[in-house]
Coordinates of C-alpha atoms and ligand atoms in Angstrom, one line a residue:
M32 CA 0.9 -107.9 -20.0
T33 CA 2.8 -108.2 -16.7
T34 CA 0.9 -106.5 -13.8
N35 CA 2.9 -104.7 -11.2
S36 CA 2.1 -107.3 -8.6
E37 CA 3.8 -110.0 -10.9
L38 CA 7.1 -108.1 -11.2
R39 CA 9.9 -110.1 -9.6
S40 CA 11.2 -106.9 -7.8
R41 CA 8.0 -107.0 -5.7
Q42 CA 9.4 -110.1 -3.9
W43 CA 12.0 -107.8 -2.5
F44 CA 10.4 -104.4 -2.1
D45 CA 6.8 -105.4 -1.3
A46 CA 7.9 -107.7 1.6
T47 CA 6.7 -106.8 5.1
G48 CA 8.6 -106.9 8.3
R49 CA 12.3 -107.2 8.7
T50 CA 12.9 -108.6 5.2
G51 CA 11.1 -105.7 3.4
M52 CA 12.6 -103.2 5.7
G53 CA 16.1 -104.5 4.9
H54 CA 15.6 -104.3 1.2
R55 CA 14.0 -100.8 1.2
S56 CA 15.8 -99.0 4.0
W57 CA 19.4 -99.4 2.7
M58 CA 18.2 -98.4 -0.8
R59 CA 16.8 -95.2 0.8
S60 CA 20.3 -94.3 2.0
Q61 CA 20.8 -93.2 -1.6
G62 CA 18.1 -90.5 -1.1
F63 CA 15.3 -92.2 -3.0
T64 CA 11.8 -91.3 -1.9
P65 CA 9.4 -94.2 -0.9
E66 CA 7.5 -93.9 -4.2
V67 CA 10.2 -95.8 -6.0
F68 CA 8.9 -99.0 -4.3
D69 CA 5.3 -98.5 -5.4
G70 CA 5.4 -101.3 -7.9
R71 CA 7.1 -99.7 -10.9
P72 CA 9.4 -101.9 -12.9
V73 CA 13.0 -101.9 -11.6
I74 CA 15.4 -101.6 -14.4
G75 CA 19.1 -102.6 -14.0
I76 CA 21.6 -100.8 -16.2
A77 CA 24.7 -103.0 -16.6
T78 CA 27.5 -100.6 -17.3
T79 CA 30.9 -102.0 -18.5
W80 CA 32.6 -98.7 -17.7
S81 CA 36.2 -98.5 -16.7
E82 CA 39.2 -96.2 -17.3
L83 CA 41.0 -99.5 -18.1
A84 CA 38.6 -100.0 -21.0
P85 CA 39.0 -96.8 -23.0
C86 CA 36.4 -97.8 -25.6
N87 CA 33.8 -97.9 -22.8
V88 CA 34.9 -95.0 -20.7
H89 CA 31.9 -92.8 -21.6
L90 CA 29.3 -95.4 -20.7
H91 CA 28.7 -93.9 -17.3
R92 CA 27.3 -90.8 -19.2
V93 CA 25.3 -93.0 -21.5
A94 CA 23.8 -94.6 -18.4
E95 CA 22.5 -91.2 -17.3
S96 CA 20.6 -90.9 -20.5
V97 CA 19.1 -94.4 -20.1
K98 CA 18.0 -93.4 -16.6
R99 CA 16.2 -90.4 -17.9
G100 CA 14.2 -92.6 -20.2
V101 CA 13.4 -95.2 -17.5
W102 CA 12.1 -92.4 -15.2
Q103 CA 10.1 -90.9 -18.0
A104 CA 8.4 -94.2 -18.7
G105 CA 7.6 -94.8 -15.1
G106 CA 10.4 -97.2 -14.1
F107 CA 13.0 -97.2 -11.4
P108 CA 16.6 -97.3 -12.9
L109 CA 19.5 -98.7 -11.0
E110 CA 23.0 -98.7 -12.5
F111 CA 25.4 -101.5 -11.7
P112 CA 28.9 -102.2 -12.9
A113 CA 29.8 -105.3 -14.9
M114 CA 33.3 -106.3 -15.8
A115 CA 34.8 -103.9 -18.3
L116 CA 37.0 -105.8 -20.8
G117 CA 39.5 -103.5 -22.5
E118 CA 40.7 -105.2 -25.7
T119 CA 44.0 -103.2 -25.8
L120 CA 45.2 -103.7 -22.3
L121 CA 44.1 -107.0 -21.0
R122 CA 46.7 -109.8 -21.1
P123 CA 46.9 -112.5 -22.3
T124 CA 43.7 -111.6 -24.1
A125 CA 40.3 -110.0 -23.3
M126 CA 38.7 -113.1 -24.8
L127 CA 39.9 -115.1 -21.7
Y128 CA 37.5 -113.1 -19.7
R129 CA 34.4 -112.9 -22.0
N130 CA 32.8 -115.8 -20.2
L131 CA 33.7 -114.4 -16.8
L132 CA 31.9 -111.2 -17.7
A133 CA 28.9 -113.3 -19.0
M134 CA 28.9 -115.3 -15.8
E135 CA 29.2 -112.2 -13.5
A136 CA 26.5 -110.3 -15.3
E137 CA 24.1 -113.3 -15.4
E138 CA 24.5 -113.8 -11.6
L139 CA 24.0 -110.1 -10.8
M140 CA 20.9 -109.9 -12.9
R141 CA 19.4 -112.9 -11.3
A142 CA 20.4 -112.2 -7.7
N143 CA 19.1 -108.6 -7.6
P144 CA 15.5 -107.2 -7.6
L145 CA 15.5 -106.5 -11.4
D146 CA 12.6 -106.7 -13.8
G147 CA 14.5 -105.8 -16.9
V148 CA 18.0 -104.7 -17.9
V149 CA 19.7 -102.3 -20.2
L150 CA 23.1 -103.5 -21.4
L151 CA 25.8 -100.9 -22.0
S152 CA 28.8 -102.3 -23.9
G153 CA 31.3 -101.2 -26.5
C154 CA 34.7 -102.8 -26.7
D155 CA 34.8 -106.1 -28.5
K156 CA 34.0 -108.7 -25.8
T157 CA 31.6 -106.6 -23.7
T158 CA 28.8 -106.8 -26.3
P159 CA 28.8 -110.6 -26.6
G160 CA 29.5 -111.1 -22.9
L161 CA 26.4 -109.1 -21.9
L162 CA 24.2 -110.7 -24.6
M163 CA 25.2 -114.2 -23.3
A164 CA 24.3 -113.1 -19.8
A165 CA 21.0 -111.7 -20.8
A166 CA 20.2 -114.8 -22.9
S167 CA 20.8 -117.1 -19.9
V168 CA 18.8 -115.0 -17.5
D169 CA 16.1 -114.2 -20.0
L170 CA 14.8 -111.1 -18.4
P171 CA 13.6 -108.4 -20.8
A172 CA 16.7 -106.6 -22.1
V173 CA 17.8 -103.8 -24.4
M174 CA 21.4 -103.3 -25.5
V175 CA 22.9 -99.9 -26.0
T176 CA 26.4 -100.0 -27.5
G177 CA 28.7 -97.0 -26.9
G178 CA 29.2 -96.1 -30.5
P179 CA 32.4 -95.8 -32.6
M180 CA 35.1 -93.1 -32.3
L181 CA 35.2 -90.3 -34.9
N182 CA 37.3 -91.1 -37.9
G183 CA 41.0 -90.9 -37.3
K184 CA 42.8 -88.2 -39.2
Y185 CA 46.5 -88.4 -40.1
Q186 CA 48.4 -86.3 -42.6
G187 CA 45.2 -85.3 -44.4
T188 CA 43.8 -88.8 -44.7
D189 CA 41.4 -90.9 -42.7
V190 CA 43.0 -93.6 -40.6
G191 CA 41.0 -96.5 -39.1
S192 CA 41.7 -97.7 -35.6
G193 CA 43.3 -101.1 -35.6
T194 CA 43.5 -101.4 -39.4
A195 CA 46.0 -98.5 -39.5
V196 CA 48.1 -100.1 -36.7
W197 CA 48.9 -103.1 -38.9
R198 CA 49.9 -100.9 -41.7
F199 CA 52.0 -98.5 -39.6
E200 CA 53.8 -101.5 -38.1
E201 CA 54.6 -102.9 -41.6
D202 CA 55.7 -99.4 -42.7
L203 CA 57.9 -99.1 -39.6
V204 CA 59.6 -102.5 -40.3
A205 CA 60.1 -101.7 -44.0
G206 CA 61.6 -98.3 -43.1
R207 CA 58.7 -96.2 -44.6
M208 CA 57.9 -94.6 -41.3
T209 CA 59.9 -93.5 -38.3
Q210 CA 59.1 -94.4 -34.6
E211 CA 58.4 -90.7 -34.0
E212 CA 55.9 -90.6 -36.8
C213 CA 54.2 -93.7 -35.4
V214 CA 53.8 -92.1 -32.0
F215 CA 52.3 -89.0 -33.6
A216 CA 50.0 -91.1 -35.7
E217 CA 48.7 -93.1 -32.8
G218 CA 47.3 -89.9 -31.2
C219 CA 45.6 -89.0 -34.5
M220 CA 44.0 -92.4 -34.8
A221 CA 42.1 -92.4 -31.5
R222 CA 40.7 -88.8 -31.1
S223 CA 37.4 -89.3 -29.3
N224 CA 35.5 -91.5 -27.0
G225 CA 34.1 -94.7 -28.6
H226 CA 35.1 -98.1 -29.8
C227 CA 37.2 -98.8 -33.0
M228 CA 35.7 -97.1 -35.9
T229 CA 36.6 -99.7 -38.5
M230 CA 34.3 -102.6 -39.2
G231 CA 36.3 -104.4 -36.5
T232 CA 34.8 -106.7 -33.9
A233 CA 33.2 -103.9 -31.8
S234 CA 31.4 -102.4 -34.8
T235 CA 30.5 -105.9 -36.0
M236 CA 29.1 -107.0 -32.6
A237 CA 27.2 -103.7 -32.2
S238 CA 25.7 -104.4 -35.7
M239 CA 25.0 -108.0 -34.7
A240 CA 23.1 -106.7 -31.6
E241 CA 21.0 -104.5 -33.9
A242 CA 20.5 -107.3 -36.4
L243 CA 19.4 -109.7 -33.7
G244 CA 16.8 -107.2 -32.7
M245 CA 18.4 -106.5 -29.3
Q246 CA 19.2 -102.8 -29.8
L247 CA 17.2 -100.0 -31.4
P248 CA 17.6 -99.1 -35.0
Y249 CA 20.7 -96.9 -35.7
S250 CA 22.2 -97.8 -32.3
A251 CA 25.2 -99.5 -33.9
T252 CA 26.3 -96.5 -35.9
W253 CA 25.8 -93.2 -34.1
P254 CA 29.3 -92.0 -33.2
A255 CA 30.0 -92.2 -29.5
V256 CA 30.1 -88.4 -29.2
D257 CA 27.0 -87.7 -31.3
A258 CA 24.0 -86.3 -29.4
R259 CA 21.8 -89.0 -31.1
R260 CA 23.8 -91.7 -29.2
Y261 CA 22.4 -90.2 -26.0
E262 CA 19.0 -89.7 -27.5
T263 CA 19.0 -93.4 -28.4
A264 CA 20.1 -94.3 -24.9
Q265 CA 17.2 -92.3 -23.5
R266 CA 14.8 -94.0 -25.9
A267 CA 16.2 -97.4 -24.8
G268 CA 15.3 -96.4 -21.2
Q269 CA 11.7 -95.8 -22.2
V270 CA 11.6 -99.0 -24.3
I271 CA 12.8 -101.3 -21.6
V272 CA 9.9 -100.4 -19.3
G273 CA 7.5 -101.3 -22.1
L274 CA 9.3 -104.6 -22.7
V275 CA 8.9 -105.5 -19.0
R276 CA 5.2 -104.7 -19.1
R277 CA 4.8 -106.8 -22.2
D278 CA 7.1 -109.5 -20.9
L279 CA 9.0 -109.6 -24.2
R280 CA 12.2 -111.4 -23.4
P281 CA 15.5 -112.2 -25.3
S282 CA 14.3 -115.7 -26.0
A283 CA 11.4 -114.3 -28.0
I284 CA 13.7 -112.0 -29.9
M285 CA 16.9 -113.9 -30.5
T286 CA 15.3 -116.8 -32.4
R287 CA 16.8 -118.9 -35.1
A288 CA 15.4 -116.4 -37.6
A289 CA 17.2 -113.6 -35.8
F290 CA 20.5 -115.4 -35.9
E291 CA 20.0 -116.1 -39.6
N292 CA 19.4 -112.4 -40.1
A293 CA 22.6 -111.6 -38.1
I294 CA 24.7 -113.9 -40.2
R295 CA 23.5 -112.3 -43.4
V296 CA 24.0 -108.8 -42.1
N297 CA 27.5 -109.8 -41.0
A298 CA 28.2 -110.9 -44.6
A299 CA 26.7 -107.6 -46.0
I300 CA 28.8 -105.4 -43.7
G301 CA 32.0 -107.4 -44.2
G302 CA 32.0 -108.1 -40.5
S303 CA 34.6 -109.7 -38.3
T304 CA 35.3 -113.4 -38.1
N305 CA 34.9 -113.0 -34.3
A306 CA 31.1 -112.7 -34.9
V307 CA 31.1 -116.5 -35.7
I308 CA 32.4 -117.4 -32.2
H309 CA 30.2 -114.9 -30.4
L310 CA 27.0 -115.7 -32.2
L311 CA 27.6 -119.4 -31.6
A312 CA 28.1 -118.7 -27.9
I313 CA 24.9 -116.6 -27.6
A314 CA 22.8 -119.1 -29.5
G315 CA 24.1 -121.8 -27.2
R316 CA 22.7 -119.9 -24.2
L317 CA 19.3 -119.9 -25.8
G318 CA 19.2 -123.4 -27.1
V319 CA 19.0 -122.1 -30.7
P320 CA 20.5 -124.7 -33.0
L321 CA 23.3 -122.9 -34.9
T322 CA 26.3 -124.5 -36.4
L323 CA 29.6 -123.3 -37.9
G324 CA 28.4 -124.5 -41.3
D325 CA 25.4 -122.1 -41.1
F326 CA 27.8 -119.2 -41.4
D327 CA 29.0 -120.5 -44.8
V328 CA 25.7 -121.6 -46.2
L329 CA 23.7 -118.5 -45.1
A330 CA 26.3 -116.0 -46.2
R331 CA 27.1 -117.5 -49.6
D332 CA 24.3 -115.6 -51.5
V333 CA 24.9 -112.3 -49.7
P334 CA 27.2 -109.7 -51.3
T335 CA 29.3 -107.3 -49.2
L336 CA 27.4 -104.0 -49.5
V337 CA 29.4 -101.8 -47.2
N338 CA 32.7 -100.3 -48.3
L339 CA 34.4 -100.1 -44.9
Q340 CA 37.9 -100.8 -43.6
P341 CA 39.4 -103.4 -43.2
S342 CA 37.8 -104.8 -46.4
G343 CA 37.2 -101.4 -48.0
K344 CA 37.9 -97.7 -47.7
Y345 CA 35.5 -95.9 -45.4
L346 CA 34.9 -95.8 -41.6
M347 CA 32.0 -96.0 -39.2
E348 CA 31.3 -92.2 -39.2
D349 CA 30.9 -92.4 -43.0
F350 CA 28.6 -95.4 -42.6
C351 CA 26.5 -93.5 -40.1
Y352 CA 26.0 -90.5 -42.3
A353 CA 25.3 -92.8 -45.3
G354 CA 22.3 -94.3 -43.5
G355 CA 23.7 -96.7 -41.0
L356 CA 22.8 -100.3 -40.5
P357 CA 19.1 -99.8 -41.2
A358 CA 19.9 -98.9 -44.8
V359 CA 21.8 -102.2 -45.2
I360 CA 19.0 -104.2 -43.5
R361 CA 16.4 -102.6 -45.7
E362 CA 18.5 -103.5 -48.8
L363 CA 18.6 -107.1 -47.7
D364 CA 14.9 -107.1 -47.0
D365 CA 14.1 -105.6 -50.4
N366 CA 16.0 -108.4 -52.0
G367 CA 14.5 -111.3 -50.0
L368 CA 17.5 -111.9 -47.9
L369 CA 15.9 -111.2 -44.5
H370 CA 13.4 -112.7 -42.1
S371 CA 11.4 -109.5 -42.1
G372 CA 9.1 -110.5 -39.3
A373 CA 11.8 -111.4 -36.7
M374 CA 10.8 -109.6 -33.5
T375 CA 12.9 -106.7 -32.1
V376 CA 13.0 -104.6 -28.9
T377 CA 10.8 -102.0 -30.7
G378 CA 8.0 -104.5 -30.5
A379 CA 7.9 -104.7 -34.3
G380 CA 9.5 -106.9 -36.8
I381 CA 13.0 -105.9 -38.1
G382 CA 11.6 -105.3 -41.6
A383 CA 9.0 -102.9 -40.3
N384 CA 11.7 -101.0 -38.4
V385 CA 13.7 -100.2 -41.5
A386 CA 10.9 -100.0 -44.1
D387 CA 11.6 -96.4 -44.8
A388 CA 15.3 -96.3 -44.0
P389 CA 17.1 -94.1 -46.5
C390 CA 20.6 -94.4 -48.0
W391 CA 22.4 -91.1 -48.5
N392 CA 25.6 -92.3 -50.0
R393 CA 25.8 -95.3 -52.4
E394 CA 29.6 -95.2 -52.4
V395 CA 29.6 -96.3 -48.8
I396 CA 26.5 -98.5 -48.8
Q397 CA 26.1 -100.2 -52.1
T398 CA 23.2 -102.3 -53.4
V399 CA 22.6 -106.0 -53.9
A400 CA 22.5 -105.3 -57.7
D401 CA 25.7 -103.3 -57.6
P402 CA 27.6 -104.5 -54.5
F403 CA 31.0 -103.5 -53.1
Q404 CA 32.1 -107.2 -53.3
P405 CA 30.1 -110.0 -55.0
A406 CA 28.2 -112.7 -53.1
G407 CA 30.4 -115.4 -51.7
T408 CA 33.3 -113.3 -50.6
G409 CA 32.4 -113.3 -46.9
T410 CA 33.5 -115.7 -44.2
A411 CA 34.1 -119.2 -45.5
V412 CA 34.2 -122.3 -43.4
L413 CA 37.0 -124.8 -44.4
R414 CA 37.3 -128.4 -43.4
G415 CA 39.9 -131.1 -44.1
N416 CA 42.4 -133.3 -42.3
L417 CA 44.0 -130.2 -40.8
A418 CA 40.8 -128.8 -39.4
P419 CA 38.3 -131.7 -39.0
D420 CA 35.9 -129.5 -37.0
G421 CA 36.4 -126.5 -39.2
A422 CA 38.4 -123.3 -39.6
V423 CA 37.3 -119.9 -41.0
I424 CA 38.8 -117.4 -43.4
K425 CA 37.6 -113.9 -44.2
Q426 CA 37.7 -113.8 -48.0
S427 CA 37.1 -110.1 -48.3
A428 CA 40.2 -109.4 -46.3
S429 CA 42.3 -111.9 -48.1
S430 CA 44.4 -111.7 -51.3
P431 CA 42.4 -113.3 -54.2
H432 CA 45.5 -114.9 -55.7
L433 CA 46.1 -116.8 -52.4
L434 CA 42.7 -118.3 -52.0
K435 CA 43.9 -121.4 -53.9
H436 CA 47.4 -122.1 -52.8
R437 CA 49.9 -124.9 -52.1
G438 CA 53.0 -124.3 -50.1
R439 CA 55.5 -125.7 -47.6
A440 CA 54.8 -125.2 -43.9
L441 CA 57.0 -123.2 -41.7
V442 CA 55.9 -124.1 -38.2
F443 CA 56.1 -122.2 -34.9
D444 CA 54.7 -123.2 -31.5
S445 CA 53.9 -119.6 -30.5
P446 CA 53.9 -116.1 -32.0
A447 CA 56.9 -115.3 -29.8
D448 CA 58.9 -118.1 -31.4
Y449 CA 58.1 -116.7 -34.8
Y450 CA 58.8 -113.1 -33.9
A451 CA 62.2 -114.2 -32.4
V452 CA 63.3 -115.0 -36.0
S453 CA 60.9 -113.0 -38.2
N454 CA 63.5 -110.2 -39.0
D455 CA 66.3 -112.7 -39.8
P456 CA 67.4 -112.2 -43.4
E457 CA 68.4 -115.9 -43.5
L458 CA 64.9 -117.1 -42.5
D459 CA 64.0 -119.9 -44.9
V460 CA 60.8 -118.4 -46.2
D461 CA 59.4 -117.1 -49.5
E462 CA 56.0 -115.8 -50.6
D463 CA 54.7 -119.4 -51.2
T464 CA 55.5 -120.5 -47.6
V465 CA 52.5 -121.3 -45.4
L466 CA 53.2 -119.9 -41.9
V467 CA 51.7 -122.1 -39.2
I468 CA 51.4 -120.5 -35.7
R469 CA 49.9 -122.9 -33.2
Y470 CA 49.0 -123.4 -29.5
C471 CA 47.0 -120.2 -29.7
G472 CA 43.6 -121.7 -29.2
P473 CA 41.2 -121.4 -26.2
R474 CA 43.1 -123.8 -24.0
G475 CA 46.5 -123.4 -25.5
Y476 CA 47.4 -119.7 -25.2
P477 CA 45.0 -119.6 -23.1
G478 CA 42.0 -117.6 -24.3
M479 CA 42.3 -117.7 -28.1
P480 CA 43.9 -114.3 -28.6
E481 CA 44.0 -112.2 -31.7
V482 CA 47.6 -113.2 -32.7
S483 CA 47.0 -115.2 -35.9
N484 CA 47.8 -112.4 -38.4
V485 CA 51.4 -112.3 -37.5
A486 CA 53.4 -109.6 -39.4
L487 CA 55.2 -110.9 -42.5
P488 CA 58.9 -111.7 -42.3
K489 CA 61.0 -108.6 -42.8
K490 CA 62.7 -110.3 -45.7
L491 CA 59.4 -110.4 -47.6
L492 CA 58.3 -107.0 -46.6
L493 CA 61.5 -105.5 -47.9
R494 CA 60.7 -107.2 -51.3
G495 CA 57.3 -105.4 -51.3
I496 CA 55.3 -108.6 -50.5
R497 CA 52.3 -107.7 -48.4
D498 CA 50.5 -111.0 -47.8
M499 CA 51.1 -114.7 -47.4
V500 CA 49.0 -117.6 -46.2
R501 CA 49.0 -118.0 -42.4
I502 CA 47.2 -120.8 -40.5
C503 CA 46.5 -120.6 -36.8
D504 CA 44.2 -121.9 -34.1
G505 CA 43.8 -118.4 -32.6
R506 CA 41.7 -115.5 -33.8
M507 CA 42.4 -112.3 -35.7
S508 CA 41.3 -108.8 -34.8
G509 CA 38.3 -107.7 -36.8
T510 CA 40.3 -104.7 -37.9
A511 CA 43.0 -106.8 -39.5
Y512 CA 43.4 -108.1 -43.0
G513 CA 45.4 -110.8 -44.8
T514 CA 45.0 -114.4 -46.0
V515 CA 44.8 -115.9 -42.6
I516 CA 43.1 -119.2 -41.8
L517 CA 41.7 -118.9 -38.3
H518 CA 40.0 -120.8 -35.5
V519 CA 41.5 -124.2 -36.6
T520 CA 39.5 -126.8 -34.7
P521 CA 40.4 -128.8 -32.7
E522 CA 43.2 -126.6 -31.5
A523 CA 46.7 -127.9 -31.2
A524 CA 46.6 -127.9 -27.4
A525 CA 43.6 -130.2 -27.5
G526 CA 45.4 -132.6 -29.8
G527 CA 44.1 -131.3 -33.1
P528 CA 46.1 -132.3 -36.3
L529 CA 47.6 -128.8 -36.3
A530 CA 49.9 -130.1 -33.5
L531 CA 51.3 -132.7 -35.9
V532 CA 52.4 -130.4 -38.7
R533 CA 56.1 -130.2 -39.3
T534 CA 58.2 -127.6 -41.1
G535 CA 58.5 -128.7 -44.8
D536 CA 55.1 -130.5 -45.0
W537 CA 53.0 -129.4 -47.9
I538 CA 49.6 -127.8 -47.2
T539 CA 46.9 -127.1 -49.8
L540 CA 44.3 -124.4 -49.3
D541 CA 41.3 -124.4 -51.6
V542 CA 38.8 -121.7 -50.4
P543 CA 36.4 -122.2 -53.3
G544 CA 36.4 -125.9 -52.6
R545 CA 36.3 -125.1 -48.8
T546 CA 39.2 -127.5 -48.0
L547 CA 42.3 -127.3 -46.0
T548 CA 44.6 -130.3 -46.4
L549 CA 47.8 -131.4 -44.8
E550 CA 49.5 -133.6 -47.4
V551 CA 50.8 -136.2 -45.0
A552 CA 49.7 -139.8 -45.1
D553 CA 47.4 -141.0 -42.3
D554 CA 49.9 -143.6 -41.0
E555 CA 52.6 -141.0 -40.7
L556 CA 50.2 -138.7 -38.9
A557 CA 49.3 -141.6 -36.5
Q558 CA 53.0 -142.1 -35.8
R559 CA 53.4 -138.4 -35.0
R560 CA 50.4 -138.5 -32.8
A561 CA 51.8 -141.4 -30.8
G562 CA 54.8 -139.2 -30.0
W563 CA 52.8 -136.0 -29.2
Q564 CA 52.6 -134.8 -25.6
P565 CA 49.9 -132.3 -24.6
P566 CA 51.3 -129.1 -23.1
A567 CA 51.2 -128.5 -19.4
P568 CA 48.1 -126.6 -18.3
P569 CA 48.8 -122.9 -18.2
A570 CA 47.6 -122.4 -14.6
S571 CA 47.1 -124.5 -11.5
R572 CA 44.4 -122.4 -9.9
G573 CA 41.9 -119.5 -10.3
W574 CA 39.9 -118.4 -13.3
T575 CA 42.4 -119.6 -15.8
R576 CA 42.4 -123.1 -14.4
L577 CA 38.6 -123.2 -14.4
Y578 CA 38.6 -121.8 -18.0
T579 CA 41.1 -124.3 -19.4
D580 CA 39.4 -127.2 -17.7
H581 CA 35.9 -126.3 -19.2
V582 CA 36.3 -124.1 -22.3
L583 CA 34.7 -125.5 -25.5
Q584 CA 36.3 -125.3 -28.9
A585 CA 35.8 -122.6 -31.5
D586 CA 33.0 -124.5 -33.3
A587 CA 31.0 -124.3 -30.1
G588 CA 31.6 -120.6 -29.5
V589 CA 34.4 -121.0 -26.9
D590 CA 31.8 -120.9 -24.1
M591 CA 32.3 -122.9 -20.9
D592 CA 30.7 -126.4 -21.0
F593 CA 28.8 -125.6 -17.7
L594 CA 27.5 -122.2 -19.0
V595 CA 25.8 -123.4 -22.1
G596 CA 22.0 -123.0 -21.7
A597 CA 19.9 -120.9 -19.4
S598 CA 19.1 -120.8 -15.7
G599 CA 16.3 -118.3 -16.0
H600 CA 15.4 -115.6 -13.6
E601 CA 13.6 -117.4 -10.8
V602 CA 13.9 -115.4 -7.6
P603 CA 16.5 -116.9 -5.2
R604 CA 15.7 -117.5 -1.6
E605 CA 15.9 -114.7 1.0
S606 CA 19.3 -113.8 2.3
H607 CA 18.5 -113.1 6.0
Ligands
FES62 FE1 38.0 -101.5 -28.0 FE2 38.8 -101.9 -30.7 S1 40.0 -101.8 -28.9 S2 36.8 -101.7 -29.8

């Protein structure tokens, strides 16, 4: 147990003389009575709120519920802003700024008189960014994600955010939908506060936070507008005060066992490939040994249990009403696929948290005995001379007939180059072609954007073809689908073999065999390499310069080399 006198905040608020007066007096300008400095735990609430991040816009209100809980439990809550990363607006990609959020939040947590933190996130990058920060500071922490939007409703059917966008776009290009219908549909798709309500990256990372033990049971699935979202937030406020008193920190919760649980849960929910990168980055902050290969090995015996878009039919609201993530975790536990004793923010093991979790709808949450998709259909890790350090493919979002494929490459150095010709009826492409889109990696684009699932050439769409093999060193939205090989490592801009592919080369994909092969002889590749020039850096100054100078490749989580690891929460020297 941590006694009040051991709390780090005491080094600010318990100080005498000019120093203590400075710390307390200015805080009292907010109208706090002196009792708030009596030795109670000071709880920071990191809020990634912004009108520029619509998925997180309600977090300010969620913070009010957290504060209620902190006061109830005898703590002193203080909300502070952390970078809000809106996936849909930020260019060139929100991913360019995930590490900046992680760095900003880490420094704010350490530099301020905080004893514990509640992390409020929602949109894709805000959840991993805050978890990375909390891991590096290692102060007691609880996450509260903002929850998904209500199901989209369009022309009598449910439409999923993100997933429907890809379909609407294809329908528009193929003449099945008008521009006016698209504009109407976009309003139907996003009809409440919250993050994407498909099993995209935001829902996946919210589920990962719960599977890692960092947020309370059911937190990932309550809709953003559900009263229980706010109840959970209040409960989190109570819980964080207890965690400070027990000194239970992220490093004791996010252990190797917790990451193994998260990887298995990701397979069971048909989660986003982006979880691979984010979990690797979080593990890197904690010194937990986790590799790209672990995602393939650990997920192979886990079937997909949840029938959610983009792999399936339903949406997060349905998932919530069917029993939410605890029903999935319980099913894994009942079948020996979980480290049941892994510690969580409740103070109990994850298995104990979900021991009685019911399932109310077996169409949405299926069982290990009768799964939605069989074991081995999750994220696969491919290797070969085209991806020496690995690449990933989401099998459940791919077309089964393309998982073993041989085709000629059609190569583009950017998505823009491809889209400049993708509507050309004369484009030399057919359904067997392998589209290669490169220079989209962490350094190349920069920021490794979600551009890999380029829309199919119009010529093929008009023939009714809906999928083809695409290969890219970028990422794909968790809401997207298609036979797309992602995160090819090393990326082209770092001199990976992807940079050496030429239009007309044969490429063989063998997902069951886990290989990706460029059928070009080694001496020919060596010749091509001798003539290859790295692209000019995308920026000469600022964050982008720092980022491209230091960012690691996808197999290391795309963190910065100097941010891997932890600096802890030692109290810095006085400021005056
Ligand atoms: Fe924010 Fe999808 S755009 S979660």
